[in-house]
Amino acid sequence: MSKRTIFEMINRAAEKYADKTYLSQKDDYGWVSTTFSQAREKALELASALIETGMVYQDKIAILSEAKADWIISEFGALYSGATMVPLSIKLLPEEIPFRINHSDTKLFFISENTLEKVISHFDKYEYKFLKLVVLDQPSEKIKRLCKKYNFDEKKLIYIEDLYKLGKDNFDKNLPKIKDIEKNISEDDVVTISYTSGTTGNPKGIMLTHLNYYSNSHEAVNTFKIKENISTLIILPTDHSFAHTVGIYTGLVKGLSLYFVDARGGGMNALKNIPKNLVEANPHFLLTVPALTSNFINKIKEGVQAKGSMIEGIFNRGLEAAIRRNGDGYTKPENSVRIATYLPYILAEKLIFKKLRQIWGKNIEFFVGGGALLDIKQQQFYTAIGVPVYQGYGLTEATPIISTNTPFQYKMGTSGKVLGGMTCKICDENGVEVKKGERGEIVIQGDNVMKGYYKNPAATEKTLKEGWLYTGDLGYFDQDDFLVVVGRSKALLISEDGEKYSPEEIEEAIVNSSELIHQVMIYNDHNKFTTALITLEEAKVKQWIKKQGNPNPEKLLGELGKELLLFRQQPEFKGKFPSKWIPSHFQVIEDVFSEENHLINSTLKMVRHKITEQYKDRIELMYNDSAQDAPKKKNLEILSKKFF
């Protein structure tokens, strides 16, 4: 049996799908394609160049770039040279990059014209003084201008085309070394070190191996029964573990054609180019996150409204009918419902839905949702118009897919069924497996489970126990064995697009800067904005009221709003936290969180999932668009009762 490695996948694809297009990206003249055999050839040339520049087995090579063909080839080339890849998020702030480069011991750094400024603006923070920068673009006036702006010697930049030439010129000399690396590589050797979205300067580096990627990509193909000769447009960044496995490596297994959104000129250009690129690429499926599907819904509704009240009426009645007809996707409604809804549905399908699907090209069949949990209303909407979103669940530590809905097993409101090749159980806080239907922590075991956290044995020990990965996510299995993910037991905020952030430092800043706020729990679970639950320093509040000369509850509420953001005036916190994680709404909680009410544990830490569950209604109030001034009324009611 051949070794289950990335090399085996690349070589097999290059032979089986040799002249088939694997990677396509736009230039000034149209789409430029790279076949599977060409991708391997270029990767081997790049490996030769990397060896020539001094890279050796297990050296680290980082990449910070928008998705493009050379991104993929750079990873393959790095692996063929024996190096380990460190993919970085293009969303990182310039000051967040040096820690990852330094901690990973990176010696060579692939960047693009779009990310150059982020890197050279903080170049003095990189500890390895011989760090090589390789630009995945041609020389340009913009690059010259940026180098001049930051007093960076442009001659230090290496351009990717020069690296390919170097590799080609020394190919015969270095090929035996590449073959030795391929022969001696282990399934357990690390392919990537992917950093978590840590916020206090210490994100964790997740080590994923050849076997991890091989296993998860093959199981994804088997579960979805993915056909050959289909294509997708890669909209998500390729450092994203979801796009990494389901795009790059699933593409190798089944010979998929990957088109990349035209991101020349930066992120805003990429967003503008999505509609045009969709129609040009005609993908069969798309990888998506809730923020993207939400944006599509808004555009669709705007377009329908612009067509007039008659079309809007047909659309709304058809949508409602289709949602009723589909049920939850797994259990279909009775025939009487399907008969009663047939006419409004079929009218909307023929007049509107069929045309709407053309937004994503002529071949679109479905979306695969990952990165963040998808609201059930979005699932209902897309299933109704004929392009279902098959929601999955996973995390980078699992490479990343743990479960997914598919065209063959689909239930809205769930994260689908667990992939083959792994075992998943739900455990209580003592690690004991609970019964079906009961909530607990999602724990998995399989070939997709990470090797550990790079240079962090303590964190590894907490997360990996006897081969089991403790995800920190809460969930349960329903009666049909679909996995339902209900939240996180770990303290992480999760934005609408799946980005994660640790709240403790912001919470500490708020409490330490305020006299009136006793405790604060910041909350964001796949929402557009962040909120907070606060408890009060009652004695201090009473002193404030007395000092103010008996003000009304409204004035106190206004003061609490100011106190919540007071930390931003402190020099040490100015500009420290991204605005999306700073609470924009809050609810006053009547009783403090304590050990007595089980909302504080023995180490005096907040038990977040219990607080979230207990005050679920208060949290929902802040996110309910139709609530209008209800959150304010509730706060005034609490304050009046306690202090006036």
PDB file of C-alpha atoms in Angstrom, residues 173-430:
ATOM      1  CA  LYS A 173      21.086  18.616  -9.781  1.00  0.00           C
ATOM      2  CA  ASN A 174      18.276  18.854  -7.207  1.00  0.00           C
ATOM      3  CA  LEU A 175      15.831  16.203  -8.495  1.00  0.00           C
ATOM      4  CA  PRO A 176      17.567  13.323  -6.632  1.00  0.00           C
ATOM      5  CA  LYS A 177      17.209  15.304  -3.376  1.00  0.00           C
ATOM      6  CA  ILE A 178      13.498  15.871  -4.084  1.00  0.00           C
ATOM      7  CA  LYS A 179      13.012  12.161  -4.792  1.00  0.00           C
ATOM      8  CA  ASP A 180      14.749  11.279  -1.517  1.00  0.00           C
ATOM      9  CA  ILE A 181      12.458  13.640   0.388  1.00  0.00           C
ATOM     10  CA  GLU A 182       9.399  12.101  -1.264  1.00  0.00           C
ATOM     11  CA  LYS A 183      10.639   8.574  -0.532  1.00  0.00           C
ATOM     12  CA  ASN A 184      11.473   9.213   3.121  1.00  0.00           C
ATOM     13  CA  ILE A 185       8.497  11.383   4.066  1.00  0.00           C
ATOM     14  CA  SER A 186       6.206   9.975   6.742  1.00  0.00           C
ATOM     15  CA  GLU A 187       2.403  10.116   6.911  1.00  0.00           C
ATOM     16  CA  ASP A 188       2.929  11.767  10.297  1.00  0.00           C
ATOM     17  CA  ASP A 189       5.178  14.547   8.942  1.00  0.00           C
ATOM     18  CA  VAL A 190       3.713  18.029   9.316  1.00  0.00           C
ATOM     19  CA  VAL A 191       2.327  19.700   6.172  1.00  0.00           C
ATOM     20  CA  THR A 192       1.072  22.978   7.664  1.00  0.00           C
ATOM     21  CA  ILE A 193       1.196  24.962  10.873  1.00  0.00           C
ATOM     22  CA  SER A 194      -2.034  26.980  10.921  1.00  0.00           C
ATOM     23  CA  TYR A 195      -2.401  29.623  13.595  1.00  0.00           C
ATOM     24  CA  THR A 196      -5.582  30.163  15.585  1.00  0.00           C
ATOM     25  CA  SER A 197      -7.074  33.645  15.834  1.00  0.00           C
ATOM     26  CA  GLY A 198      -5.346  34.323  19.143  1.00  0.00           C
ATOM     27  CA  THR A 199      -5.598  37.867  20.436  1.00  0.00           C
ATOM     28  CA  THR A 200      -3.229  38.246  23.366  1.00  0.00           C
ATOM     29  CA  GLY A 201      -0.059  37.690  21.344  1.00  0.00           C
ATOM     30  CA  ASN A 202      -0.119  33.929  21.771  1.00  0.00           C
ATOM     31  CA  PRO A 203      -2.178  32.224  19.065  1.00  0.00           C
ATOM     32  CA  LYS A 204      -1.625  28.473  18.817  1.00  0.00           C
ATOM     33  CA  GLY A 205       0.030  26.819  15.804  1.00  0.00           C
ATOM     34  CA  ILE A 206      -2.027  23.790  14.721  1.00  0.00           C
ATOM     35  CA  MET A 207       0.160  21.064  13.183  1.00  0.00           C
ATOM     36  CA  LEU A 208      -1.638  19.148  10.430  1.00  0.00           C
ATOM     37  CA  THR A 209       0.023  16.150   8.799  1.00  0.00           C
ATOM     38  CA  HIS A 210       0.004  14.386   5.435  1.00  0.00           C
ATOM     39  CA  LEU A 211      -2.363  11.772   6.863  1.00  0.00           C
ATOM     40  CA  ASN A 212      -4.668  14.458   8.298  1.00  0.00           C
ATOM     41  CA  TYR A 213      -5.200  16.079   4.877  1.00  0.00           C
ATOM     42  CA  TYR A 214      -5.276  12.771   2.996  1.00  0.00           C
ATOM     43  CA  SER A 215      -7.899  11.335   5.330  1.00  0.00           C
ATOM     44  CA  ASN A 216     -10.209  14.357   5.537  1.00  0.00           C
ATOM     45  CA  SER A 217     -10.183  15.150   1.811  1.00  0.00           C
ATOM     46  CA  HIS A 218     -10.888  11.529   0.828  1.00  0.00           C
ATOM     47  CA  GLU A 219     -13.701  11.214   3.386  1.00  0.00           C
ATOM     48  CA  ALA A 220     -15.225  14.474   2.101  1.00  0.00           C
ATOM     49  CA  VAL A 221     -15.204  13.087  -1.444  1.00  0.00           C
ATOM     50  CA  ASN A 222     -16.774   9.800  -0.318  1.00  0.00           C
ATOM     51  CA  THR A 223     -19.452  11.499   1.802  1.00  0.00           C
ATOM     52  CA  PHE A 224     -20.489  13.955  -0.903  1.00  0.00           C
ATOM     53  CA  LYS A 225     -20.004  11.432  -3.717  1.00  0.00           C
ATOM     54  CA  ILE A 226     -18.258  14.227  -5.634  1.00  0.00           C
ATOM     55  CA  LYS A 227     -18.216  13.699  -9.386  1.00  0.00           C
ATOM     56  CA  GLU A 228     -15.238  14.199 -11.665  1.00  0.00           C
ATOM     57  CA  ASN A 229     -15.012  17.008 -14.227  1.00  0.00           C
ATOM     58  CA  ILE A 230     -16.742  19.647 -12.149  1.00  0.00           C
ATOM     59  CA  SER A 231     -15.504  23.065 -11.063  1.00  0.00           C
ATOM     60  CA  THR A 232     -15.756  25.606  -8.282  1.00  0.00           C
ATOM     61  CA  LEU A 233     -14.900  29.271  -7.851  1.00  0.00           C
ATOM     62  CA  ILE A 234     -12.685  29.778  -4.801  1.00  0.00           C
ATOM     63  CA  ILE A 235     -14.060  32.841  -3.018  1.00  0.00           C
ATOM     64  CA  LEU A 236     -12.711  32.064   0.460  1.00  0.00           C
ATOM     65  CA  PRO A 237      -9.028  32.669   1.268  1.00  0.00           C
ATOM     66  CA  THR A 238      -6.958  29.509   0.717  1.00  0.00           C
ATOM     67  CA  ASP A 239      -5.364  29.764   4.165  1.00  0.00           C
ATOM     68  CA  HIS A 240      -8.888  29.050   5.511  1.00  0.00           C
ATOM     69  CA  SER A 241      -8.766  25.383   6.584  1.00  0.00           C
ATOM     70  CA  PHE A 242     -12.169  24.754   4.983  1.00  0.00           C
ATOM     71  CA  ALA A 243     -11.045  26.016   1.556  1.00  0.00           C
ATOM     72  CA  HIS A 244      -7.681  24.324   2.041  1.00  0.00           C
ATOM     73  CA  THR A 245      -9.096  20.819   2.395  1.00  0.00           C
ATOM     74  CA  VAL A 246     -12.311  21.020   0.375  1.00  0.00           C
ATOM     75  CA  GLY A 247     -10.755  23.173  -2.350  1.00  0.00           C
ATOM     76  CA  ILE A 248      -7.078  22.324  -2.839  1.00  0.00           C
ATOM     77  CA  TYR A 249      -6.945  18.704  -1.705  1.00  0.00           C
ATOM     78  CA  THR A 250     -10.410  17.493  -2.643  1.00  0.00           C
ATOM     79  CA  GLY A 251      -9.576  19.006  -6.033  1.00  0.00           C
ATOM     80  CA  LEU A 252      -6.629  16.619  -6.333  1.00  0.00           C
ATOM     81  CA  VAL A 253      -8.693  13.571  -5.363  1.00  0.00           C
ATOM     82  CA  LYS A 254     -11.411  14.136  -7.982  1.00  0.00           C
ATOM     83  CA  GLY A 255      -9.742  16.288 -10.619  1.00  0.00           C
ATOM     84  CA  LEU A 256     -11.768  19.409  -9.825  1.00  0.00           C
ATOM     85  CA  SER A 257     -11.085  22.671 -11.645  1.00  0.00           C
ATOM     86  CA  LEU A 258     -10.471  25.548  -9.240  1.00  0.00           C
ATOM     87  CA  TYR A 259     -11.129  29.101 -10.436  1.00  0.00           C
ATOM     88  CA  PHE A 260      -9.933  31.982  -8.265  1.00  0.00           C
ATOM     89  CA  VAL A 261     -11.775  35.261  -7.770  1.00  0.00           C
ATOM     90  CA  ASP A 262      -9.832  38.059  -9.443  1.00  0.00           C
ATOM     91  CA  ALA A 263      -8.265  39.870  -6.469  1.00  0.00           C
ATOM     92  CA  ARG A 264      -5.845  42.073  -8.408  1.00  0.00           C
ATOM     93  CA  GLY A 265      -5.872  45.485  -6.791  1.00  0.00           C
ATOM     94  CA  GLY A 266      -6.929  44.238  -3.357  1.00  0.00           C
ATOM     95  CA  GLY A 267      -9.871  42.946  -1.353  1.00  0.00           C
ATOM     96  CA  MET A 268     -12.453  45.496  -2.523  1.00  0.00           C
ATOM     97  CA  ASN A 269     -11.742  44.589  -6.143  1.00  0.00           C
ATOM     98  CA  ALA A 270     -12.174  40.908  -5.284  1.00  0.00           C
ATOM     99  CA  LEU A 271     -15.645  41.605  -3.843  1.00  0.00           C
ATOM    100  CA  LYS A 272     -16.640  43.584  -6.940  1.00  0.00           C
ATOM    101  CA  ASN A 273     -15.403  40.807  -9.227  1.00  0.00           C
ATOM    102  CA  ILE A 274     -17.351  37.952  -7.604  1.00  0.00           C
ATOM    103  CA  PRO A 275     -20.579  38.384  -9.673  1.00  0.00           C
ATOM    104  CA  LYS A 276     -18.672  38.627 -12.959  1.00  0.00           C
ATOM    105  CA  ASN A 277     -16.316  35.747 -12.143  1.00  0.00           C
ATOM    106  CA  LEU A 278     -19.243  33.498 -11.174  1.00  0.00           C
ATOM    107  CA  VAL A 279     -20.820  33.853 -14.601  1.00  0.00           C
ATOM    108  CA  GLU A 280     -17.446  33.344 -16.318  1.00  0.00           C
ATOM    109  CA  ALA A 281     -16.414  30.282 -14.297  1.00  0.00           C
ATOM    110  CA  ASN A 282     -19.861  28.607 -14.146  1.00  0.00           C
ATOM    111  CA  PRO A 283     -19.063  26.599 -10.981  1.00  0.00           C
ATOM    112  CA  HIS A 284     -20.982  23.451 -10.085  1.00  0.00           C
ATOM    113  CA  PHE A 285     -20.717  24.215  -6.370  1.00  0.00           C
ATOM    114  CA  LEU A 286     -19.366  26.913  -4.059  1.00  0.00           C
ATOM    115  CA  LEU A 287     -17.688  26.913  -0.668  1.00  0.00           C
ATOM    116  CA  THR A 288     -19.284  29.624   1.397  1.00  0.00           C
ATOM    117  CA  VAL A 289     -19.652  31.200   4.830  1.00  0.00           C
ATOM    118  CA  PRO A 290     -22.805  32.842   6.288  1.00  0.00           C
ATOM    119  CA  ALA A 291     -21.594  36.396   5.630  1.00  0.00           C
ATOM    120  CA  LEU A 292     -21.347  35.620   1.912  1.00  0.00           C
ATOM    121  CA  THR A 293     -24.700  33.846   1.626  1.00  0.00           C
ATOM    122  CA  SER A 294     -26.315  36.673   3.607  1.00  0.00           C
ATOM    123  CA  ASN A 295     -24.924  39.201   1.144  1.00  0.00           C
ATOM    124  CA  PHE A 296     -26.346  37.215  -1.784  1.00  0.00           C
ATOM    125  CA  ILE A 297     -29.789  37.152  -0.101  1.00  0.00           C
ATOM    126  CA  ASN A 298     -29.773  40.932   0.379  1.00  0.00           C
ATOM    127  CA  LYS A 299     -28.829  41.511  -3.271  1.00  0.00           C
ATOM    128  CA  ILE A 300     -31.517  39.095  -4.457  1.00  0.00           C
ATOM    129  CA  LYS A 301     -34.229  40.779  -2.382  1.00  0.00           C
ATOM    130  CA  GLU A 302     -33.165  44.230  -3.590  1.00  0.00           C
ATOM    131  CA  GLY A 303     -33.305  43.009  -7.197  1.00  0.00           C
ATOM    132  CA  VAL A 304     -36.750  41.461  -6.749  1.00  0.00           C
ATOM    133  CA  GLN A 305     -38.141  44.629  -5.120  1.00  0.00           C
ATOM    134  CA  ALA A 306     -36.844  46.686  -8.031  1.00  0.00           C
ATOM    135  CA  LYS A 307     -39.003  44.596 -10.402  1.00  0.00           C
ATOM    136  CA  GLY A 308     -42.214  45.901  -8.848  1.00  0.00           C
ATOM    137  CA  SER A 309     -44.915  44.741  -6.456  1.00  0.00           C
ATOM    138  CA  MET A 310     -46.346  42.012  -8.723  1.00  0.00           C
ATOM    139  CA  ILE A 311     -43.014  40.176  -9.116  1.00  0.00           C
ATOM    140  CA  GLU A 312     -42.224  40.713  -5.433  1.00  0.00           C
ATOM    141  CA  GLY A 313     -45.583  39.187  -4.500  1.00  0.00           C
ATOM    142  CA  ILE A 314     -44.990  36.114  -6.688  1.00  0.00           C
ATOM    143  CA  PHE A 315     -41.498  35.769  -5.191  1.00  0.00           C
ATOM    144  CA  ASN A 316     -42.628  36.031  -1.552  1.00  0.00           C
ATOM    145  CA  ARG A 317     -45.577  33.646  -1.981  1.00  0.00           C
ATOM    146  CA  GLY A 318     -43.387  31.207  -3.908  1.00  0.00           C
ATOM    147  CA  LEU A 319     -40.670  31.378  -1.268  1.00  0.00           C
ATOM    148  CA  GLU A 320     -43.138  30.709   1.536  1.00  0.00           C
ATOM    149  CA  ALA A 321     -44.666  27.821  -0.418  1.00  0.00           C
ATOM    150  CA  ALA A 322     -41.259  26.270  -1.172  1.00  0.00           C
ATOM    151  CA  ILE A 323     -40.199  26.497   2.480  1.00  0.00           C
ATOM    152  CA  ARG A 324     -43.381  24.666   3.532  1.00  0.00           C
ATOM    153  CA  ARG A 325     -42.888  22.035   0.816  1.00  0.00           C
ATOM    154  CA  ASN A 326     -39.304  21.310   1.871  1.00  0.00           C
ATOM    155  CA  GLY A 327     -39.983  20.804   5.573  1.00  0.00           C
ATOM    156  CA  ASP A 328     -36.669  20.380   7.370  1.00  0.00           C
ATOM    157  CA  GLY A 329     -35.152  18.673   4.321  1.00  0.00           C
ATOM    158  CA  TYR A 330     -35.133  15.271   6.008  1.00  0.00           C
ATOM    159  CA  THR A 331     -38.786  14.806   6.896  1.00  0.00           C
ATOM    160  CA  LYS A 332     -41.057  15.946   4.077  1.00  0.00           C
ATOM    161  CA  PRO A 333     -44.501  17.404   4.866  1.00  0.00           C
ATOM    162  CA  GLU A 334     -47.729  15.580   4.078  1.00  0.00           C
ATOM    163  CA  ASN A 335     -49.020  15.431   0.506  1.00  0.00           C
ATOM    164  CA  SER A 336     -51.820  17.849   1.377  1.00  0.00           C
ATOM    165  CA  VAL A 337     -49.212  20.549   2.076  1.00  0.00           C
ATOM    166  CA  ARG A 338     -47.356  19.825  -1.160  1.00  0.00           C
ATOM    167  CA  ILE A 339     -50.603  20.000  -3.156  1.00  0.00           C
ATOM    168  CA  ALA A 340     -51.723  23.240  -1.469  1.00  0.00           C
ATOM    169  CA  THR A 341     -48.371  24.920  -2.141  1.00  0.00           C
ATOM    170  CA  TYR A 342     -47.821  23.654  -5.684  1.00  0.00           C
ATOM    171  CA  LEU A 343     -49.224  26.582  -7.684  1.00  0.00           C
ATOM    172  CA  PRO A 344     -47.471  29.492  -5.896  1.00  0.00           C
ATOM    173  CA  TYR A 345     -44.231  27.479  -5.858  1.00  0.00           C
ATOM    174  CA  ILE A 346     -44.265  26.447  -9.526  1.00  0.00           C
ATOM    175  CA  LEU A 347     -45.177  29.984 -10.634  1.00  0.00           C
ATOM    176  CA  ALA A 348     -42.228  31.453  -8.718  1.00  0.00           C
ATOM    177  CA  GLU A 349     -39.920  28.659  -9.918  1.00  0.00           C
ATOM    178  CA  LYS A 350     -40.665  29.245 -13.595  1.00  0.00           C
ATOM    179  CA  LEU A 351     -40.801  33.053 -13.496  1.00  0.00           C
ATOM    180  CA  ILE A 352     -38.179  33.936 -10.860  1.00  0.00           C
ATOM    181  CA  PHE A 353     -36.206  31.156  -9.121  1.00  0.00           C
ATOM    182  CA  LYS A 354     -34.880  29.665 -12.357  1.00  0.00           C
ATOM    183  CA  LYS A 355     -33.495  33.057 -13.412  1.00  0.00           C
ATOM    184  CA  LEU A 356     -32.119  33.797  -9.932  1.00  0.00           C
ATOM    185  CA  ARG A 357     -29.930  30.700 -10.047  1.00  0.00           C
ATOM    186  CA  GLN A 358     -28.142  32.194 -13.061  1.00  0.00           C
ATOM    187  CA  ILE A 359     -26.452  34.610 -10.618  1.00  0.00           C
ATOM    188  CA  TRP A 360     -24.061  31.748  -9.828  1.00  0.00           C
ATOM    189  CA  GLY A 361     -23.629  30.636 -13.434  1.00  0.00           C
ATOM    190  CA  LYS A 362     -25.392  28.021 -15.516  1.00  0.00           C
ATOM    191  CA  ASN A 363     -24.064  24.919 -13.690  1.00  0.00           C
ATOM    192  CA  ILE A 364     -24.664  25.700 -10.011  1.00  0.00           C
ATOM    193  CA  GLU A 365     -26.044  22.786  -7.967  1.00  0.00           C
ATOM    194  CA  PHE A 366     -25.345  23.561  -4.301  1.00  0.00           C
ATOM    195  CA  PHE A 367     -23.260  25.418  -1.725  1.00  0.00           C
ATOM    196  CA  VAL A 368     -21.185  23.819   1.012  1.00  0.00           C
ATOM    197  CA  GLY A 369     -21.344  25.927   4.172  1.00  0.00           C
ATOM    198  CA  GLY A 370     -18.499  26.052   6.657  1.00  0.00           C
ATOM    199  CA  GLY A 371     -16.439  28.421   8.756  1.00  0.00           C
ATOM    200  CA  ALA A 372     -19.446  29.445  10.846  1.00  0.00           C
ATOM    201  CA  LEU A 373     -22.899  28.114  11.662  1.00  0.00           C
ATOM    202  CA  LEU A 374     -25.563  29.011   9.128  1.00  0.00           C
ATOM    203  CA  ASP A 375     -28.850  30.492  10.297  1.00  0.00           C
ATOM    204  CA  ILE A 376     -31.761  28.129   9.551  1.00  0.00           C
ATOM    205  CA  LYS A 377     -33.598  30.946   7.724  1.00  0.00           C
ATOM    206  CA  GLN A 378     -30.744  31.141   5.228  1.00  0.00           C
ATOM    207  CA  GLN A 379     -30.859  27.361   4.771  1.00  0.00           C
ATOM    208  CA  GLN A 380     -34.603  27.556   4.097  1.00  0.00           C
ATOM    209  CA  PHE A 381     -34.164  30.427   1.636  1.00  0.00           C
ATOM    210  CA  TYR A 382     -31.517  28.720  -0.493  1.00  0.00           C
ATOM    211  CA  THR A 383     -33.252  25.347  -0.500  1.00  0.00           C
ATOM    212  CA  ALA A 384     -36.453  27.106  -1.590  1.00  0.00           C
ATOM    213  CA  ILE A 385     -34.840  28.751  -4.633  1.00  0.00           C
ATOM    214  CA  GLY A 386     -33.159  25.499  -5.647  1.00  0.00           C
ATOM    215  CA  VAL A 387     -29.539  25.950  -4.503  1.00  0.00           C
ATOM    216  CA  PRO A 388     -29.339  24.281  -1.083  1.00  0.00           C
ATOM    217  CA  VAL A 389     -26.547  25.133   1.345  1.00  0.00           C
ATOM    218  CA  TYR A 390     -25.224  21.912   2.860  1.00  0.00           C
ATOM    219  CA  GLN A 391     -24.027  23.096   6.249  1.00  0.00           C
ATOM    220  CA  GLY A 392     -21.088  21.357   7.867  1.00  0.00           C
ATOM    221  CA  TYR A 393     -19.182  21.624  11.113  1.00  0.00           C
ATOM    222  CA  GLY A 394     -15.509  21.417  11.888  1.00  0.00           C
ATOM    223  CA  LEU A 395     -12.454  23.145  13.218  1.00  0.00           C
ATOM    224  CA  THR A 396      -8.879  23.487  12.013  1.00  0.00           C
ATOM    225  CA  GLU A 397      -7.676  20.979  14.632  1.00  0.00           C
ATOM    226  CA  ALA A 398      -9.777  18.375  12.748  1.00  0.00           C
ATOM    227  CA  THR A 399      -8.434  19.366   9.274  1.00  0.00           C
ATOM    228  CA  PRO A 400     -11.314  20.663   9.486  1.00  0.00           C
ATOM    229  CA  ILE A 401     -14.440  18.638   8.586  1.00  0.00           C
ATOM    230  CA  ILE A 402     -16.179  16.694  11.347  1.00  0.00           C
ATOM    231  CA  SER A 403     -19.728  16.496   9.993  1.00  0.00           C
ATOM    232  CA  THR A 404     -21.740  17.743   7.051  1.00  0.00           C
ATOM    233  CA  ASN A 405     -25.123  17.697   5.391  1.00  0.00           C
ATOM    234  CA  THR A 406     -25.085  16.312   1.847  1.00  0.00           C
ATOM    235  CA  PRO A 407     -27.511  15.941  -1.064  1.00  0.00           C
ATOM    236  CA  PHE A 408     -28.178  12.426   0.261  1.00  0.00           C
ATOM    237  CA  GLN A 409     -28.652  13.197   3.964  1.00  0.00           C
ATOM    238  CA  TYR A 410     -29.837  16.671   4.778  1.00  0.00           C
ATOM    239  CA  LYS A 411     -31.599  18.231   7.733  1.00  0.00           C
ATOM    240  CA  MET A 412     -31.863  21.988   8.145  1.00  0.00           C
ATOM    241  CA  GLY A 413     -30.879  23.336  11.537  1.00  0.00           C
ATOM    242  CA  THR A 414     -28.208  20.662  11.968  1.00  0.00           C
ATOM    243  CA  SER A 415     -24.567  20.251  10.966  1.00  0.00           C
ATOM    244  CA  GLY A 416     -25.235  16.939   9.268  1.00  0.00           C
ATOM    245  CA  LYS A 417     -23.793  13.509   9.936  1.00  0.00           C
ATOM    246  CA  VAL A 418     -20.279  12.683  11.090  1.00  0.00           C
ATOM    247  CA  LEU A 419     -17.845  11.820   8.293  1.00  0.00           C
ATOM    248  CA  GLY A 420     -16.632   8.260   7.901  1.00  0.00           C
ATOM    249  CA  GLY A 421     -13.211   7.400   9.262  1.00  0.00           C
ATOM    250  CA  MET A 422     -13.776   9.084  12.605  1.00  0.00           C
ATOM    251  CA  THR A 423     -15.626   8.518  15.861  1.00  0.00           C
ATOM    252  CA  CYS A 424     -17.591  11.315  17.506  1.00  0.00           C
ATOM    253  CA  LYS A 425     -19.095  11.313  20.979  1.00  0.00           C
ATOM    254  CA  ILE A 426     -20.754  13.850  23.264  1.00  0.00           C
ATOM    255  CA  CYS A 427     -19.245  14.096  26.748  1.00  0.00           C
ATOM    256  CA  ASP A 428     -20.161  15.822  29.998  1.00  0.00           C
ATOM    257  CA  GLU A 429     -17.702  18.033  31.907  1.00  0.00           C
ATOM    258  CA  ASN A 430     -16.076  14.919  33.416  1.00  0.00           C
TER     259      ASN A 430
END
